[in-house]
C-alpha cells in the first residue's frame, strides 16, 4: 500500500507529525511518500503532489487550505484529514489520534472495508479551456476587486436568467465551500448534507440575494463591459479571459473522496471568527 502525506507548509508541528506517520507506516510495510514542500521540511526526498493520484490513501495534515492542496493532487484517491487547530470542516482527525487513524485506514484498505464518502467539486469551462475541479468555489470577477474593477455580469441557471448588472463578481460555491469566501461575501452557510450549489453576487449594484440551486444545475456567467475578467478556482488556480465571454460552471465528474471519521459541522462552526 502507498500513502501520500502532505503537511501544512511552514508548520513544524505538521512536519513532525508527517515524519511520525511515515515511520508508523513503515512498521506495517506500507510505503509513505511526501510532497516536495514537506520533504524539504524533513530533509528527505519528495515527489510532486500531482503524482499522489497513484497512491492508495492521502493524508493531509493542517487546515482546510492544506486539504484543498492535497485534493488537487489526489484526484479521486481517498483523503484522511488531520486538523491542526484550524476550523476543520474537512479535517476530522485530531493530532492525538492521527497515527491510530492512519493505521486503521491501512488495515481497512487491506481488508477491503474502507468507508469512503464523496464530496462534490465544480468545474469552470469556457471557449476552448477548462480549469481543474474546485472543491470550495469558482469566482468570476472583473479585472480586479474594488472601485472601477467590476464588470457587467449576466447570471443564468439552466439557461434561465437569474440576475444581471454591474458587480465585482459572482461566486458559485459547493456546500463544503460555503463557510469560506462565500460567507465573507454574505452568502449562507450550507450543511454538508445539502445537495446544492450557492450562487452569490459580489458587491452588485442591484443584484439578487444569494441563491441555492440543485447540485446538478448548470450556472453560466456572461461577462461584458470590462477589458478583462478573471476566473479563480479555490483561490489558487486562475485564468484571465477576454469579454465578451461565457463561463460555464457545473458539477465535476471527479468528486473528492474522504476517508476516516466525519467532522462535527456545528462544532467546527464554533471556530469561525
CSV table of C-alpha atoms in Angstrom, one decimal:
chain,number,residue,atom,x,y,z
A,1,UNK,CA,0.0,0.0,0.0
A,2,UNK,CA,1.2,3.5,-0.8
A,3,UNK,CA,0.3,6.5,1.3
A,4,UNK,CA,0.9,10.1,0.3
A,5,UNK,CA,1.4,12.7,3.1
A,6,UNK,CA,1.0,16.5,2.8
A,7,UNK,CA,1.9,18.7,5.8
A,8,UNK,CA,1.0,22.3,6.1
A,9,UNK,CA,3.8,24.4,4.7
A,10,UNK,CA,5.9,26.2,7.3
A,11,UNK,CA,4.3,24.3,10.2
A,12,UNK,CA,6.8,22.4,12.2
A,13,UNK,CA,4.2,20.5,14.2
A,14,UNK,CA,2.6,19.3,10.9
A,15,UNK,CA,6.1,18.3,9.6
A,16,UNK,CA,6.8,16.3,12.8
A,17,UNK,CA,3.5,14.5,12.6
A,18,UNK,CA,4.2,13.7,8.9
A,19,UNK,CA,7.6,12.1,10.0
A,20,UNK,CA,5.9,10.1,12.7
A,21,UNK,CA,3.2,8.9,10.3
A,22,UNK,CA,5.9,7.8,7.8
A,23,UNK,CA,7.7,5.8,10.5
A,24,UNK,CA,4.5,4.2,11.6
A,25,UNK,CA,3.6,3.2,8.1
A,26,UNK,CA,7.0,1.7,7.5
A,27,UNK,CA,6.4,-0.6,10.6
A,28,UNK,CA,3.3,-2.1,8.9
A,29,UNK,CA,5.0,-2.5,5.5
A,30,UNK,CA,3.2,0.5,3.9
A,31,UNK,CA,5.2,2.9,1.6
A,32,UNK,CA,5.0,6.5,2.6
A,33,UNK,CA,5.7,9.4,0.2
A,34,UNK,CA,5.6,13.1,1.0
A,35,UNK,CA,5.1,16.2,-1.2
A,36,UNK,CA,8.1,18.4,-2.2
A,37,UNK,CA,7.4,21.1,0.5
A,38,UNK,CA,7.1,18.5,3.3
A,39,UNK,CA,10.2,16.8,2.1
A,40,UNK,CA,12.1,20.0,2.3
A,41,UNK,CA,11.0,20.4,5.9
A,42,UNK,CA,12.0,16.9,6.8
A,43,UNK,CA,15.3,16.8,4.8
A,44,UNK,CA,14.1,13.8,2.7
A,45,UNK,CA,13.2,13.1,-0.9
A,46,UNK,CA,9.8,14.2,-2.0
A,47,UNK,CA,7.5,13.8,-5.0
A,48,UNK,CA,5.2,16.3,-6.7
A,49,UNK,CA,1.8,16.4,-5.1
A,50,UNK,CA,0.3,15.9,-8.6
A,51,UNK,CA,1.7,12.4,-8.5
A,52,UNK,CA,-0.4,11.4,-5.5
A,53,UNK,CA,-3.1,10.1,-7.8
A,54,UNK,CA,-1.1,6.8,-7.8
A,55,UNK,CA,-1.4,6.4,-4.0
A,56,UNK,CA,-4.0,4.3,-2.2
A,57,UNK,CA,-4.5,6.9,0.6
A,58,UNK,CA,-3.5,10.6,1.0
A,59,UNK,CA,-3.1,12.1,4.5
A,60,UNK,CA,-3.5,15.9,4.8
A,61,UNK,CA,-2.1,17.4,8.0
A,62,UNK,CA,-3.0,21.1,8.6
A,63,UNK,CA,-6.0,23.2,7.8
A,64,UNK,CA,-8.6,23.3,5.1
A,65,UNK,CA,-6.1,25.0,2.7
A,66,UNK,CA,-3.7,22.1,3.0
A,67,UNK,CA,-6.6,19.7,2.4
A,68,UNK,CA,-7.6,21.5,-0.8
A,69,UNK,CA,-3.9,21.4,-2.0
A,70,UNK,CA,-3.8,17.7,-1.3
A,71,UNK,CA,-7.1,17.1,-3.0
A,72,UNK,CA,-5.9,18.6,-6.3
A,73,UNK,CA,-3.1,16.0,-6.3
A,74,UNK,CA,-5.1,13.1,-5.0
A,75,UNK,CA,-7.6,13.2,-7.9
A,76,UNK,CA,-10.0,10.7,-6.5
A,77,UNK,CA,-7.7,8.9,-4.0
A,78,UNK,CA,-9.3,8.8,-0.5
A,79,UNK,CA,-8.0,11.6,1.8
A,80,UNK,CA,-7.8,11.5,5.6
A,81,UNK,CA,-7.7,15.0,7.0
A,82,UNK,CA,-5.8,15.7,10.3
A,83,UNK,CA,-6.8,19.0,11.9
A,84,UNK,CA,-4.1,21.2,13.5
A,85,UNK,CA,-6.4,23.7,15.3
A,86,UNK,CA,-8.0,25.3,12.2
A,87,UNK,CA,-11.7,25.5,11.6
A,88,UNK,CA,-11.6,21.9,10.4
A,89,UNK,CA,-14.6,21.4,8.2
A,90,UNK,CA,-12.6,19.0,6.0
A,91,UNK,CA,-10.3,17.6,8.7
A,92,UNK,CA,-12.0,15.4,11.2
A,93,UNK,CA,-9.0,13.7,12.9
A,94,UNK,CA,-7.2,15.3,15.9
A,95,UNK,CA,-3.4,15.2,16.0
A,96,UNK,CA,-3.5,12.9,19.1
A,97,UNK,CA,-5.5,10.3,17.1
A,98,UNK,CA,-3.7,10.8,13.8
A,99,UNK,CA,-1.3,7.8,13.8
A,100,UNK,CA,-4.0,5.4,15.0
A,101,UNK,CA,-6.5,6.6,12.3
A,102,UNK,CA,-3.9,6.3,9.6
A,103,UNK,CA,-3.1,2.8,10.6
A,104,UNK,CA,-6.8,2.0,10.9
A,105,UNK,CA,-7.2,3.1,7.3
A,106,UNK,CA,-4.3,1.0,6.1
A,107,UNK,CA,-5.9,-2.0,7.8
A,108,UNK,CA,-9.3,-1.2,6.3
A,109,UNK,CA,-7.8,-0.9,2.9
A,110,UNK,CA,-6.1,-4.2,3.1
A,111,UNK,CA,-9.3,-5.8,4.4
A,112,UNK,CA,-11.5,-4.2,1.7
A,113,UNK,CA,-13.6,-2.5,4.4
A,114,UNK,CA,-12.8,1.2,4.0
A,115,UNK,CA,-15.8,3.6,4.4
A,116,UNK,CA,-15.5,6.3,1.8
A,117,UNK,CA,-17.6,9.4,1.4
A,118,UNK,CA,-17.8,11.6,-1.7
A,119,UNK,CA,-17.8,15.4,-1.7
A,120,UNK,CA,-18.7,17.2,-4.9
A,121,UNK,CA,-16.4,19.5,-6.8
A,122,UNK,CA,-17.3,22.0,-9.5
A,123,UNK,CA,-15.5,22.9,-12.7
A,124,UNK,CA,-15.4,26.1,-14.9
A,125,UNK,CA,-15.2,25.9,-18.7
A,126,UNK,CA,-15.1,28.4,-21.5
A,127,UNK,CA,-14.4,28.6,-25.2
A,128,UNK,CA,-11.6,26.1,-25.6
A,129,UNK,CA,-10.5,25.9,-22.0
A,130,UNK,CA,-11.3,24.0,-18.8
A,131,UNK,CA,-10.0,24.6,-15.3
A,132,UNK,CA,-9.1,22.0,-12.7
A,133,UNK,CA,-12.0,21.0,-10.4
A,134,UNK,CA,-12.6,23.1,-7.4
A,135,UNK,CA,-13.8,21.8,-4.0
A,136,UNK,CA,-14.8,25.1,-2.5
A,137,UNK,CA,-15.8,27.7,-5.1
A,138,UNK,CA,-15.3,29.2,-8.5
A,139,UNK,CA,-15.2,33.0,-8.7
A,140,UNK,CA,-15.7,35.0,-11.9
A,141,UNK,CA,-14.8,38.7,-11.4
A,142,UNK,CA,-13.7,41.8,-13.3
A,143,UNK,CA,-10.0,42.7,-13.9
A,144,UNK,CA,-9.7,43.5,-10.1
A,145,UNK,CA,-11.8,43.8,-7.0
A,146,UNK,CA,-12.9,47.2,-5.7
A,147,UNK,CA,-13.8,50.6,-7.3
A,148,UNK,CA,-13.6,50.6,-11.0
A,149,UNK,CA,-12.7,46.9,-11.2
A,150,UNK,CA,-16.0,45.1,-11.8
A,151,UNK,CA,-17.8,44.0,-14.9
A,152,UNK,CA,-21.3,43.6,-16.4
A,153,UNK,CA,-22.4,40.1,-15.4
A,154,UNK,CA,-25.4,38.1,-16.6
A,155,UNK,CA,-26.1,35.0,-14.5
A,156,UNK,CA,-28.2,32.1,-15.8
A,157,UNK,CA,-29.2,28.9,-14.1
A,158,UNK,CA,-30.1,26.1,-16.6
A,159,UNK,CA,-30.5,28.7,-19.2
A,160,UNK,CA,-32.9,30.9,-17.3
A,161,UNK,CA,-31.8,34.4,-16.3
A,162,UNK,CA,-31.3,34.8,-12.5
A,163,UNK,CA,-29.6,38.2,-12.3
A,164,UNK,CA,-27.8,40.8,-14.4
A,165,UNK,CA,-26.0,44.1,-13.9
A,166,UNK,CA,-22.7,45.5,-12.7
A,167,UNK,CA,-20.9,43.7,-9.9
A,168,UNK,CA,-17.4,42.9,-8.7
A,169,UNK,CA,-18.1,39.3,-9.5
A,170,UNK,CA,-20.0,36.1,-8.9
A,171,UNK,CA,-19.2,33.1,-6.7
A,172,UNK,CA,-20.5,29.6,-7.3
A,173,UNK,CA,-19.9,27.6,-4.1
A,174,UNK,CA,-20.3,24.0,-3.0
A,175,UNK,CA,-21.6,23.1,0.5
A,176,UNK,CA,-18.0,22.4,1.6
A,177,UNK,CA,-17.0,25.9,0.5
A,178,UNK,CA,-20.0,27.8,1.9
A,179,UNK,CA,-18.1,28.7,5.0
A,180,UNK,CA,-15.1,30.2,3.1
A,181,UNK,CA,-15.1,33.0,0.5
A,182,UNK,CA,-18.9,32.7,0.1
A,183,UNK,CA,-19.5,33.5,3.8
A,184,UNK,CA,-17.4,36.6,3.6
A,185,UNK,CA,-19.5,37.9,0.7
A,186,UNK,CA,-22.7,37.5,2.6
A,187,UNK,CA,-23.6,34.0,1.3
A,188,UNK,CA,-25.3,31.4,3.5
A,189,UNK,CA,-23.8,28.6,5.5
A,190,UNK,CA,-24.8,25.3,3.9
A,191,UNK,CA,-24.8,22.0,5.8
A,192,UNK,CA,-22.6,19.4,4.0
A,193,UNK,CA,-25.6,17.1,3.8
A,194,UNK,CA,-27.4,19.5,1.4
A,195,UNK,CA,-27.0,18.6,-2.3
A,196,UNK,CA,-26.9,22.1,-3.8
A,197,UNK,CA,-24.7,24.9,-5.0
A,198,UNK,CA,-24.8,28.5,-3.9
A,199,UNK,CA,-24.7,31.5,-6.3
A,200,UNK,CA,-23.6,34.7,-4.6
A,201,UNK,CA,-23.1,38.0,-6.3
A,202,UNK,CA,-20.2,40.2,-5.0
A,203,UNK,CA,-20.9,43.9,-4.4
A,204,UNK,CA,-23.6,44.0,-7.1
A,205,UNK,CA,-25.1,47.4,-7.9
A,206,UNK,CA,-28.6,46.0,-8.0
A,207,UNK,CA,-28.2,42.3,-7.6
A,208,UNK,CA,-30.3,39.4,-6.3
A,209,UNK,CA,-29.9,37.7,-3.0
A,210,UNK,CA,-27.8,34.5,-2.8
A,211,UNK,CA,-29.4,31.5,-4.4
A,212,UNK,CA,-29.2,27.8,-3.6
A,213,UNK,CA,-29.7,25.7,-6.7
A,214,UNK,CA,-29.7,21.9,-7.3
A,215,UNK,CA,-26.3,20.2,-7.3
A,216,UNK,CA,-26.6,19.3,-10.9
A,217,UNK,CA,-27.6,22.8,-12.1
A,218,UNK,CA,-25.6,24.5,-14.8
A,219,UNK,CA,-24.6,28.1,-14.0
A,220,UNK,CA,-23.5,30.4,-16.8
A,221,UNK,CA,-21.9,33.7,-16.2
A,222,UNK,CA,-21.7,36.0,-19.2
A,223,UNK,CA,-19.1,38.8,-18.8
A,224,UNK,CA,-19.2,42.1,-20.7
A,225,UNK,CA,-18.3,45.7,-20.1
A,226,UNK,CA,-14.7,45.1,-18.9
A,227,UNK,CA,-11.3,44.9,-20.5
A,228,UNK,CA,-10.7,41.5,-18.9
A,229,UNK,CA,-12.1,39.0,-16.5
A,230,UNK,CA,-10.6,36.6,-14.1
A,231,UNK,CA,-11.8,33.1,-13.2
A,232,UNK,CA,-10.5,31.7,-9.9
A,233,UNK,CA,-10.8,28.2,-8.5
A,234,UNK,CA,-10.4,27.7,-4.8
A,235,UNK,CA,-8.3,30.8,-4.6
A,236,UNK,CA,-5.4,29.1,-6.3
A,237,UNK,CA,-5.9,28.4,-9.9
A,238,UNK,CA,-6.6,31.4,-12.1
A,239,UNK,CA,-7.4,32.1,-15.7
A,240,UNK,CA,-7.8,35.5,-17.4
A,241,UNK,CA,-10.4,35.7,-20.1
A,242,UNK,CA,-11.4,38.4,-22.6
A,243,UNK,CA,-15.0,39.7,-22.5
A,244,UNK,CA,-17.5,39.3,-24.0
A,245,UNK,CA,-17.3,35.7,-22.8
A,246,UNK,CA,-19.3,33.0,-21.2
A,247,UNK,CA,-18.1,30.9,-18.2
A,248,UNK,CA,-19.9,27.7,-17.6
A,249,UNK,CA,-19.8,26.2,-14.1
A,250,UNK,CA,-21.2,22.9,-13.1
A,251,UNK,CA,-20.6,19.8,-11.1
A,252,UNK,CA,-17.4,17.9,-11.9
A,253,UNK,CA,-17.5,14.2,-12.6
A,254,UNK,CA,-14.4,13.9,-10.3
A,255,UNK,CA,-15.5,14.3,-6.6
A,256,UNK,CA,-13.2,14.4,-3.6
A,257,UNK,CA,-13.3,11.1,-1.6
A,258,UNK,CA,-13.0,11.3,2.1
A,259,UNK,CA,-11.7,8.6,4.4
A,260,UNK,CA,-11.9,8.2,8.2
A,261,UNK,CA,-14.3,9.8,10.7
A,262,UNK,CA,-16.7,12.6,9.9
A,263,UNK,CA,-16.3,16.1,11.4
A,264,UNK,CA,-19.0,17.7,13.5
A,265,UNK,CA,-20.2,20.6,11.3
A,266,UNK,CA,-21.7,22.5,14.2
A,267,UNK,CA,-18.6,22.1,16.4
A,268,UNK,CA,-16.5,23.4,13.5
A,269,UNK,CA,-18.8,26.4,13.2
A,270,UNK,CA,-17.8,27.5,16.7
A,271,UNK,CA,-14.2,28.1,15.4
A,272,UNK,CA,-15.3,30.7,12.8
A,273,UNK,CA,-14.2,34.2,13.6
